[in-house]
Coordinates of C-alpha atoms and ligand atoms in Angstrom, one line a residue:
M1 CA 0.0 0.0 0.0
N2 CA 1.3 3.4 -0.8
T3 CA -1.6 5.7 -0.2
V4 CA -1.1 8.9 1.7
A5 CA -2.9 7.5 4.7
A6 CA -0.6 4.6 4.7
Q7 CA 2.4 7.0 4.6
H8 CA 1.1 8.8 7.7
Q9 CA 1.0 5.4 9.4
R10 CA 4.5 4.4 8.4
V11 CA 7.2 4.4 11.1
L12 CA 10.9 4.6 10.4
S13 CA 13.8 4.6 12.8
G14 CA 17.5 3.9 12.6
M15 CA 20.2 3.0 15.1
R16 CA 24.0 3.4 14.8
P17 CA 25.8 0.1 15.0
T18 CA 27.5 0.4 18.4
G19 CA 27.9 -3.4 18.9
L20 CA 26.4 -5.4 21.7
L21 CA 23.2 -3.7 23.0
H22 CA 22.5 -3.3 26.8
L23 CA 19.5 -3.1 29.0
G24 CA 19.3 0.7 28.4
H25 CA 18.7 0.0 24.7
Y26 CA 16.2 -2.7 25.6
H27 CA 14.1 -0.7 28.0
G28 CA 14.4 2.5 26.0
V29 CA 14.3 1.8 22.3
L30 CA 13.7 -1.9 21.6
K31 CA 10.6 -2.5 23.7
N32 CA 9.2 0.6 22.0
W33 CA 9.9 -0.8 18.5
V34 CA 8.5 -4.2 19.4
N35 CA 5.2 -2.5 20.3
L36 CA 5.1 -0.2 17.3
Q37 CA 5.8 -3.1 14.9
H38 CA 2.4 -4.6 15.6
E39 CA 0.6 -1.3 15.2
Y40 CA 2.2 0.2 12.2
E41 CA 4.2 -0.5 9.1
C42 CA 7.7 -0.3 10.4
F43 CA 11.1 0.2 8.8
F44 CA 14.1 -0.2 11.1
F45 CA 17.6 0.1 9.9
V46 CA 21.2 -0.1 10.8
A47 CA 22.7 3.4 10.3
D48 CA 26.1 2.2 9.2
W49 CA 27.0 5.4 7.2
H50 CA 26.1 7.4 10.3
A51 CA 28.7 5.4 12.2
L52 CA 31.3 6.4 9.6
T53 CA 30.6 10.1 10.2
T54 CA 32.3 9.9 13.6
H55 CA 34.3 6.6 13.2
Y56 CA 35.8 7.0 9.8
E57 CA 39.3 6.4 11.1
D58 CA 38.5 3.0 12.5
P59 CA 36.1 1.2 10.2
S60 CA 37.2 -2.3 11.2
I61 CA 34.7 -2.6 13.9
I62 CA 31.6 -1.7 11.9
E63 CA 30.8 -5.1 10.3
Q64 CA 30.9 -7.0 13.6
S65 CA 28.9 -4.3 15.3
V66 CA 26.2 -4.5 12.6
W67 CA 25.6 -8.2 13.0
D68 CA 25.8 -8.0 16.8
M69 CA 23.2 -5.3 16.8
V70 CA 20.9 -7.0 14.4
I71 CA 21.1 -10.2 16.5
D72 CA 20.2 -8.2 19.6
W73 CA 17.2 -6.7 17.8
L74 CA 15.9 -10.1 16.8
A75 CA 16.6 -11.5 20.2
A76 CA 14.7 -8.7 21.9
G77 CA 11.7 -9.5 19.8
V78 CA 11.9 -7.2 16.8
S79 CA 10.3 -9.4 14.3
P80 CA 11.2 -9.7 10.6
G81 CA 7.6 -10.8 10.0
A82 CA 6.2 -7.5 11.4
A83 CA 8.9 -5.0 10.4
K84 CA 11.3 -4.5 7.6
L85 CA 14.9 -4.7 8.9
F86 CA 17.7 -3.4 6.7
I87 CA 21.1 -1.8 6.4
Q88 CA 21.4 1.8 5.3
S89 CA 24.4 1.3 2.9
Q90 CA 22.5 -1.5 1.2
V91 CA 19.9 0.9 0.0
P92 CA 22.1 3.5 -1.9
E93 CA 19.0 5.4 -2.8
H94 CA 19.4 7.1 0.6
A95 CA 22.7 8.6 -0.8
E96 CA 21.1 9.9 -4.0
L97 CA 18.3 11.6 -2.1
H98 CA 20.9 13.0 0.2
T99 CA 22.8 14.5 -2.7
L100 CA 19.6 16.0 -4.2
L101 CA 18.5 17.4 -0.9
S102 CA 21.9 19.0 -0.4
M103 CA 21.2 21.2 -3.4
I104 CA 18.4 23.0 -1.6
T105 CA 19.6 23.0 2.0
P106 CA 21.1 26.2 3.3
L107 CA 24.4 25.7 5.1
G108 CA 23.1 27.7 8.1
W109 CA 20.4 25.1 8.7
L110 CA 23.0 22.5 9.2
E111 CA 25.4 24.7 11.2
R112 CA 22.5 25.5 13.6
V113 CA 21.7 21.9 14.4
P114 CA 22.5 21.6 18.1
T115 CA 24.3 18.3 17.9
F116 CA 26.8 19.8 15.4
K117 CA 28.6 22.0 17.8
D118 CA 27.9 19.8 20.9
Q119 CA 29.3 16.7 19.4
Q120 CA 32.3 18.4 17.9
E121 CA 33.0 19.7 21.5
M122 CA 32.4 16.3 23.1
L123 CA 34.5 14.4 20.6
K124 CA 37.4 16.9 20.6
E125 CA 40.0 14.2 20.1
K126 CA 38.5 13.4 16.7
D127 CA 38.7 15.7 13.7
L128 CA 35.0 16.3 13.0
A129 CA 35.5 19.3 10.8
T130 CA 34.4 17.1 7.9
Y131 CA 31.8 17.5 5.2
G132 CA 30.2 14.2 6.2
F133 CA 29.8 15.2 9.8
L134 CA 28.2 18.6 8.9
G135 CA 25.8 16.8 6.5
Y136 CA 24.8 14.0 8.7
P137 CA 21.5 15.4 9.9
L138 CA 20.6 15.9 6.2
L139 CA 21.5 12.3 5.5
Q140 CA 19.1 11.4 8.3
S141 CA 16.5 13.6 6.6
A142 CA 17.0 11.5 3.4
D143 CA 16.7 8.3 5.5
I144 CA 13.3 9.5 6.6
L145 CA 11.9 11.1 3.5
I146 CA 12.9 8.3 1.1
Y147 CA 10.2 6.2 2.8
K148 CA 7.8 9.1 3.1
A149 CA 7.5 8.0 6.8
G150 CA 4.9 9.8 8.9
M151 CA 6.3 8.9 12.3
V152 CA 9.9 8.8 13.5
P153 CA 10.5 7.3 17.0
V154 CA 13.6 9.0 18.4
G155 CA 15.0 10.1 21.7
E156 CA 15.0 13.7 22.9
D157 CA 18.5 14.3 21.4
Q158 CA 17.3 13.5 17.9
V159 CA 14.2 15.7 17.8
A160 CA 16.1 18.6 16.2
H161 CA 17.0 16.3 13.3
V162 CA 13.3 15.5 12.6
E163 CA 12.6 19.2 12.8
L164 CA 15.3 19.8 10.2
T165 CA 13.7 17.1 8.0
R166 CA 10.3 18.8 8.2
E167 CA 11.9 22.1 7.1
V168 CA 13.8 20.4 4.2
A169 CA 10.6 18.6 3.0
R170 CA 8.6 21.9 3.2
R171 CA 11.2 23.7 1.1
F172 CA 11.4 20.8 -1.4
N173 CA 7.6 20.8 -1.8
H174 CA 7.6 24.6 -2.0
L175 CA 10.2 24.6 -4.8
Y176 CA 9.1 21.6 -6.8
G177 CA 5.4 21.2 -5.9
R178 CA 4.6 24.3 -7.8
E179 CA 3.7 23.4 -11.3
P180 CA 2.3 25.7 -14.0
G181 CA -1.5 25.8 -13.8
F182 CA -1.5 24.2 -10.4
E183 CA -4.7 25.7 -9.3
E184 CA -6.6 24.9 -12.4
K185 CA -5.3 21.3 -12.2
A186 CA -6.4 21.1 -8.6
E187 CA -9.8 22.4 -9.4
A188 CA -10.2 19.9 -12.2
A189 CA -9.2 17.1 -9.9
I190 CA -11.8 18.3 -7.3
A191 CA -14.4 18.0 -9.9
K192 CA -13.5 14.4 -10.6
M193 CA -14.4 13.4 -7.0
G194 CA -18.1 13.9 -7.7
K195 CA -20.4 16.6 -6.4
K196 CA -20.9 15.5 -2.8
N197 CA -17.2 14.8 -2.1
A198 CA -16.1 17.9 -3.9
R199 CA -18.4 20.0 -1.8
M200 CA -17.1 18.4 1.4
Y201 CA -13.5 18.8 0.3
R202 CA -14.0 22.5 -0.4
E203 CA -15.7 23.0 3.0
Y204 CA -12.9 21.2 4.9
R205 CA -10.2 23.1 3.0
K206 CA -11.9 26.4 3.8
N207 CA -12.2 25.5 7.5
Y208 CA -8.6 24.5 7.7
Q209 CA -7.2 27.4 5.8
E210 CA -9.4 30.1 7.4
Q211 CA -9.6 28.8 11.0
G212 CA -6.6 26.3 11.2
D213 CA -9.1 23.6 12.0
Q214 CA -6.8 20.6 12.3
Q215 CA -9.7 18.2 12.5
A216 CA -11.0 19.4 9.2
L217 CA -7.6 18.8 7.7
D218 CA -7.5 15.2 9.0
V219 CA -11.0 14.4 7.7
A220 CA -10.2 15.9 4.4
Q221 CA -7.1 13.8 4.1
A222 CA -9.0 10.7 4.9
L223 CA -11.6 11.7 2.4
L224 CA -8.9 12.0 -0.3
D225 CA -7.5 8.7 0.6
S226 CA -10.7 6.9 0.0
Q227 CA -11.1 8.3 -3.5
Q228 CA -10.8 5.7 -6.2
N229 CA -11.4 7.8 -9.2
I230 CA -8.4 10.1 -9.1
S231 CA -4.8 9.5 -10.0
I232 CA -1.9 9.6 -7.5
G233 CA -0.7 12.8 -9.1
D234 CA -4.1 14.4 -8.6
K235 CA -4.2 13.2 -5.0
E236 CA -0.8 14.7 -4.3
R237 CA -2.1 17.9 -5.8
L238 CA -5.2 17.9 -3.7
F239 CA -3.2 17.1 -0.5
G240 CA -1.1 20.1 -1.3
Y241 CA -4.0 22.2 -2.2
L242 CA -5.5 21.6 1.2
E243 CA -2.6 23.2 2.9
G244 CA -1.2 25.6 0.4
S245 CA -0.4 26.1 -3.2
G246 CA 1.6 23.2 -4.3
K247 CA 1.8 19.4 -4.5
I248 CA 3.2 17.5 -1.5
I249 CA 5.9 15.3 -2.9
L250 CA 7.8 14.6 0.4
P251 CA 5.4 14.6 3.4
E252 CA 6.6 16.1 6.6
P253 CA 7.3 13.5 9.3
Q254 CA 6.5 13.8 13.0
A255 CA 8.9 12.9 15.8
L256 CA 7.4 10.2 18.1
L257 CA 9.3 10.9 21.2
T258 CA 10.5 7.7 22.8
P259 CA 9.7 7.9 26.5
A260 CA 13.0 8.3 28.4
S261 CA 14.1 4.9 29.7
K262 CA 14.1 4.6 33.5
M263 CA 16.8 2.0 33.2
P264 CA 19.7 3.2 35.4
G265 CA 23.3 2.1 35.0
L266 CA 25.1 0.1 37.7
D267 CA 26.3 3.3 39.2
G268 CA 22.9 5.1 39.1
Q269 CA 23.8 7.3 36.1
K270 CA 22.2 6.7 32.8
M271 CA 23.2 3.3 31.4
S272 CA 25.8 4.0 28.7
K273 CA 28.8 2.2 27.2
S274 CA 30.9 5.3 27.7
Y275 CA 30.3 5.3 31.5
G276 CA 31.2 1.6 31.7
N277 CA 28.1 0.9 33.8
T278 CA 26.1 -1.5 31.5
I279 CA 24.6 -4.9 31.6
A280 CA 24.7 -6.2 28.0
L281 CA 21.8 -8.3 26.8
R282 CA 24.3 -11.1 26.1
D283 CA 26.4 -10.9 29.2
D284 CA 26.9 -14.2 30.9
P285 CA 24.4 -14.7 33.8
D286 CA 27.2 -15.3 36.3
E287 CA 28.8 -12.1 35.1
I288 CA 25.5 -10.2 35.5
A289 CA 24.9 -11.5 39.0
K290 CA 28.4 -10.4 39.9
K291 CA 28.0 -6.9 38.4
L292 CA 24.8 -6.5 40.4
R293 CA 26.2 -7.9 43.6
T294 CA 29.1 -5.5 43.5
M295 CA 27.2 -2.4 42.5
P296 CA 27.4 0.5 44.9
T297 CA 24.7 1.2 47.5
D298 CA 23.8 4.0 49.9
P299 CA 27.3 5.0 51.2
A300 CA 25.7 5.5 54.7
R301 CA 25.3 1.8 55.1
V302 CA 28.9 1.0 56.0
R303 CA 28.0 -1.7 58.4
R304 CA 25.1 -4.2 58.1
T305 CA 23.5 -2.5 61.2
D306 CA 23.6 1.1 59.7
P307 CA 20.2 2.2 58.3
G308 CA 20.1 3.6 54.8
D309 CA 17.9 5.5 52.4
P310 CA 16.8 3.9 49.1
S311 CA 16.5 7.3 47.4
K312 CA 20.4 7.5 47.7
C313 CA 21.0 4.1 46.3
P314 CA 21.1 2.9 42.6
V315 CA 19.8 -0.5 43.6
W316 CA 16.5 1.1 44.5
Q317 CA 16.3 2.4 40.9
F318 CA 16.5 -1.2 39.7
H319 CA 13.7 -2.1 42.1
E320 CA 11.7 0.7 40.4
V321 CA 12.1 -1.0 37.1
Y322 CA 11.8 -4.7 38.2
S323 CA 9.9 -5.0 41.5
D324 CA 6.3 -5.1 42.5
D325 CA 4.8 -3.1 45.3
E326 CA 5.3 -5.7 47.9
T327 CA 9.0 -6.1 47.2
R328 CA 9.4 -2.3 47.1
D329 CA 7.8 -1.9 50.5
W330 CA 10.1 -4.7 51.9
V331 CA 13.0 -2.7 50.5
Q332 CA 11.9 0.7 51.9
D333 CA 11.2 -0.7 55.4
G334 CA 14.2 -3.1 55.5
C335 CA 16.7 -0.5 54.3
R336 CA 15.6 2.3 56.6
S337 CA 15.4 0.0 59.7
A338 CA 18.5 -2.0 58.8
G339 CA 16.2 -5.0 58.8
I340 CA 17.7 -6.3 55.6
G341 CA 21.3 -6.2 54.3
C342 CA 22.2 -5.0 50.8
V343 CA 23.0 -8.5 49.7
D344 CA 19.4 -9.5 50.5
C345 CA 18.1 -6.4 48.8
K346 CA 19.9 -7.1 45.6
Q347 CA 18.7 -10.7 45.2
P348 CA 15.2 -10.0 43.8
V349 CA 16.8 -7.6 41.3
I350 CA 19.3 -10.3 40.2
D351 CA 16.5 -12.8 39.8
A352 CA 14.4 -10.4 37.8
V353 CA 17.1 -9.3 35.4
L354 CA 18.2 -12.9 34.8
A355 CA 14.6 -13.9 34.2
E356 CA 14.0 -11.1 31.8
L357 CA 17.2 -11.9 29.8
K358 CA 16.8 -15.7 29.7
P359 CA 14.5 -15.9 26.7
I360 CA 16.5 -13.1 24.9
Q361 CA 19.8 -14.9 25.4
Q362 CA 18.3 -18.1 24.3
R363 CA 17.1 -16.5 21.0
A364 CA 20.4 -14.7 20.6
R365 CA 22.2 -18.0 20.8
E366 CA 20.0 -19.4 18.1
Y367 CA 20.8 -16.5 15.8
E368 CA 24.5 -16.6 16.6
D369 CA 24.6 -20.2 15.5
D370 CA 22.7 -19.4 12.3
L371 CA 24.2 -16.3 10.9
A372 CA 22.9 -17.3 7.4
T373 CA 19.3 -16.8 8.6
V374 CA 20.2 -13.4 10.1
K375 CA 21.7 -12.3 6.8
S376 CA 18.8 -13.5 4.7
I377 CA 16.4 -11.6 7.0
I378 CA 18.4 -8.5 6.3
E379 CA 18.7 -9.2 2.6
E380 CA 14.9 -9.5 2.4
G381 CA 14.5 -6.2 4.3
N382 CA 17.1 -4.5 2.0
E383 CA 15.0 -5.5 -1.0
A384 CA 11.7 -4.3 0.5
A385 CA 13.3 -1.0 1.5
R386 CA 14.9 -0.5 -2.0
E387 CA 11.6 -1.0 -3.6
Q388 CA 10.0 1.8 -1.6
A389 CA 13.0 4.0 -1.8
S390 CA 13.2 3.8 -5.6
D391 CA 9.6 4.8 -5.9
T392 CA 10.2 8.0 -3.9
L393 CA 13.4 8.7 -5.9
D394 CA 11.4 8.5 -9.2
D395 CA 9.1 11.2 -7.9
V396 CA 12.0 13.3 -6.7
R397 CA 13.9 13.0 -9.9
K398 CA 10.9 14.0 -11.9
A399 CA 10.2 16.9 -9.7
M400 CA 13.9 18.1 -10.1
G401 CA 13.9 17.7 -13.8
I402 CA 16.3 14.8 -14.1
A403 CA 14.0 11.9 -15.1
Y404 CA 15.3 11.3 -18.6
L405 CA 14.1 7.9 -19.7
Ligands
LIG501 N1 21.1 9.7 14.1 C1 20.4 8.6 14.8 C2 21.3 8.4 16.0 O1 22.4 8.7 16.1 C3 20.3 7.4 14.0 C4 19.5 7.6 12.7 C5 20.0 7.7 11.5 C6 18.1 7.8 12.6 N2 19.0 7.9 10.5 C7 17.8 8.0 11.2 C8 17.1 7.8 13.5 C9 16.5 8.2 10.8 C10 15.8 8.0 13.1 C11 15.5 8.2 11.7 O2 20.7 7.8 16.9
SF4_502 FE1 20.4 0.1 48.6 FE2 18.8 -2.0 49.3 FE3 21.2 -1.5 50.5 FE4 19.1 0.1 51.0 S1 19.2 -2.1 51.5 S2 21.2 0.7 50.6 S3 18.2 0.1 48.9 S4 20.9 -2.0 48.4

């Protein structure tokens, strides 16, 4: 399906290949993807070119990181039956769209993206005064627009990139959606809908344009989608005509903010590889138990008999993720009264983490032992993605005057 309504319902997201994933990824991103895949048409991809924007000096780790990450996606329940899983560099259409979009993107828009200066500062040891690094948010825009995705699940730090994508799409539509005689063509298309639908379309359009009535816009879009008698070109015109004066070739996506993960790291900070406080999904169970047993607690509890305060203890944050009310009450009382020791307190967390990871690790082992299956899943996803991407690129080439044959 490639109707406009279907595009609104299409989800796209990408992840840089950073290697083995940890519980922070699982509770933040992956569980979210697993839920989305049953509700929407989903495209999830490995952003391997994005990895090169910052790690161009050390490309040897990328390939292993890609497969490790894909195995972890599959192990966590991201399903190739429900979502399309692919690798960015296997769909070179992203690069062509990036090139074409670069023609219309003012430099200032890229220089103003907050991650540009921040990351350059943070990764000072690397020379990031590169063209690829400056252009990477626009590459991300191409990743999104090439699928005409309506929704992009991202963390807070990526919202600015989706915003840039919206601006680029708007500029593109503004520049290339204007065709000679647009209004006449739009009016002719309206007439093809039949009297009743035409009247409704005009009324919704008026309500939206004069009063900014969002609901009228939604209803009008649904009305257009249900029309059987008008061509795709006419539909694009009428979608554009609803909102302004040109065709919508590249629809503007919405950021779908991923709820911040409550998953703490072993030291109570955010779980992150760079802090060295992670539990990887594929860590050995004994290793995991050891990491949890040795994690820091409220420093006030020097001796077993010293009372403590869970709000000053990272173990409590794990209880907030993993424990039921009864266990939490037991922790609160036992910690404050020194009725339980920290070793006792950690045991339910250890049990819960291991229970959560058991089926994930089982599935991961199966995929590790059968890399051929993993590769064919990705090959299938690559193909499905390419098909969609090349359709969009045809539209874009036409709009930019370079569709020769
Ligand atoms: N830039 C994202 C990150 O660093 C990854 C990414 C690349 C992405 N392309 C995307 C995310 C498109 C969403 C949509 O996390
Ligand atoms: Fe932390 Fe539990 Fe020890 Fe209290 S009893 S300090 S919550 S580990």
